[in-house]
mmCIF file of C-alpha atoms in Angstrom:
data_model
loop_
_atom_site.group_PDB
_atom_site.id
_atom_site.type_symbol
_atom_site.label_atom_id
_atom_site.label_comp_id
_atom_site.label_asym_id
_atom_site.label_seq_id
_atom_site.Cartn_x
_atom_site.Cartn_y
_atom_site.Cartn_z
ATOM 1 C CA MET K 1 58.460 78.580 44.528
ATOM 2 C CA MET K 2 61.152 80.642 42.844
ATOM 3 C CA ASP K 3 64.781 80.092 43.895
ATOM 4 C CA ILE K 4 65.875 83.615 44.832
ATOM 5 C CA GLN K 5 69.211 84.151 46.558
ATOM 6 C CA LEU K 6 70.949 87.097 48.124
ATOM 7 C CA HIS K 7 72.540 89.528 45.610
ATOM 8 C CA ASP K 8 70.593 88.163 42.619
ATOM 9 C CA VAL K 9 69.773 90.782 39.980
ATOM 10 C CA VAL K 10 66.170 90.644 38.757
ATOM 11 C CA LYS K 11 64.112 92.423 36.104
ATOM 12 C CA MET K 12 60.623 93.429 37.259
ATOM 13 C CA ARG K 13 57.520 93.616 35.051
ATOM 14 C CA LYS K 14 56.894 97.339 35.612
ATOM 15 C CA PRO K 15 59.634 99.981 35.691
ATOM 16 C CA HIS K 16 60.271 102.048 38.808
ATOM 17 C CA PRO K 17 59.373 105.759 38.495
ATOM 18 C CA CYS K 18 63.102 106.517 38.058
ATOM 19 C CA GLY K 19 62.961 104.512 34.804
ATOM 20 C CA SER K 20 64.926 101.419 35.856
ATOM 21 C CA ASP K 21 63.341 97.964 35.978
ATOM 22 C CA VAL K 22 66.454 96.186 37.307
ATOM 23 C CA TRP K 23 66.718 95.444 41.042
ATOM 24 C CA THR K 24 69.205 93.714 43.367
ATOM 25 C CA VAL K 25 67.962 91.336 46.089
ATOM 26 C CA ILE K 26 69.339 92.435 49.475
ATOM 27 C CA ARG K 27 67.232 90.283 51.857
ATOM 28 C CA VAL K 28 65.626 86.876 51.412
ATOM 29 C CA GLY K 29 63.052 85.234 53.655
ATOM 30 C CA ALA K 30 59.268 85.375 54.010
ATOM 31 C CA ASP K 31 59.673 88.904 52.654
ATOM 32 C CA ILE K 32 62.061 89.920 49.873
ATOM 33 C CA LYS K 33 63.895 93.242 50.088
ATOM 34 C CA ILE K 34 65.121 94.680 46.788
ATOM 35 C CA LYS K 35 67.171 97.746 45.874
ATOM 36 C CA CYS K 36 66.681 99.703 42.640
ATOM 37 C CA THR K 37 69.874 99.812 40.573
ATOM 38 C CA GLY K 38 68.828 103.172 39.110
ATOM 39 C CA CYS K 39 68.130 105.343 42.147
ATOM 40 C CA GLY K 40 68.951 103.142 45.158
ATOM 41 C CA ARG K 41 65.406 103.024 46.570
ATOM 42 C CA ILE K 42 64.786 99.991 48.818
ATOM 43 C CA VAL K 43 61.430 98.181 48.725
ATOM 44 C CA MET K 44 60.221 95.190 50.736
ATOM 45 C CA LEU K 45 57.657 92.835 49.185
ATOM 46 C CA GLU K 46 55.994 89.689 50.448
ATOM 47 C CA ARG K 47 57.373 86.626 48.644
ATOM 48 C CA PRO K 48 54.171 85.754 46.679
ATOM 49 C CA ASP K 49 53.817 89.379 45.516
ATOM 50 C CA PHE K 50 57.505 89.499 44.555
ATOM 51 C CA GLU K 51 57.239 86.254 42.555
ATOM 52 C CA LYS K 52 54.266 87.661 40.603
ATOM 53 C CA ARG K 53 56.116 90.886 39.764
ATOM 54 C CA VAL K 54 59.446 89.368 38.651
ATOM 55 C CA LYS K 55 59.838 89.053 34.897
ATOM 56 C CA LYS K 56 63.281 87.436 34.771
ATOM 57 C CA ILE K 57 66.373 86.694 36.868
ATOM 58 C CA LEU K 58 69.213 88.451 35.062
ATOM 59 C CA GLN K 59 72.158 87.425 37.230
ATOM 60 C CA THR K 60 72.437 84.895 40.015
ATOM 61 C CA THR K 61 75.205 84.575 42.584
ATOM 62 C CA GLY K 62 75.170 80.778 42.565
ATOM 63 C CA GLU K 63 75.642 80.620 46.341
ATOM 64 C CA ASP K 64 74.134 77.612 48.072
ATOM 65 C CA GLN K 65 72.752 78.596 51.486
ATOM 66 C CA SER K 66 71.527 75.120 52.470
ATOM 67 C CA THR K 67 74.691 74.174 54.390
#
């Protein structure tokens, strides 16, 4: 299971129709909600689908939410 945290910036395998392939994570749970950095479109994906589509984590916040 991938360690995704709120406000992480990820690069997806396929580009969005606007041309950007960089997204910001805005919700984490059973579903992952991401926002396109190019056009601002918000998409919600199930966690397994999200983990298949992510190519790389570009920037992580480093926050530990296990407190």
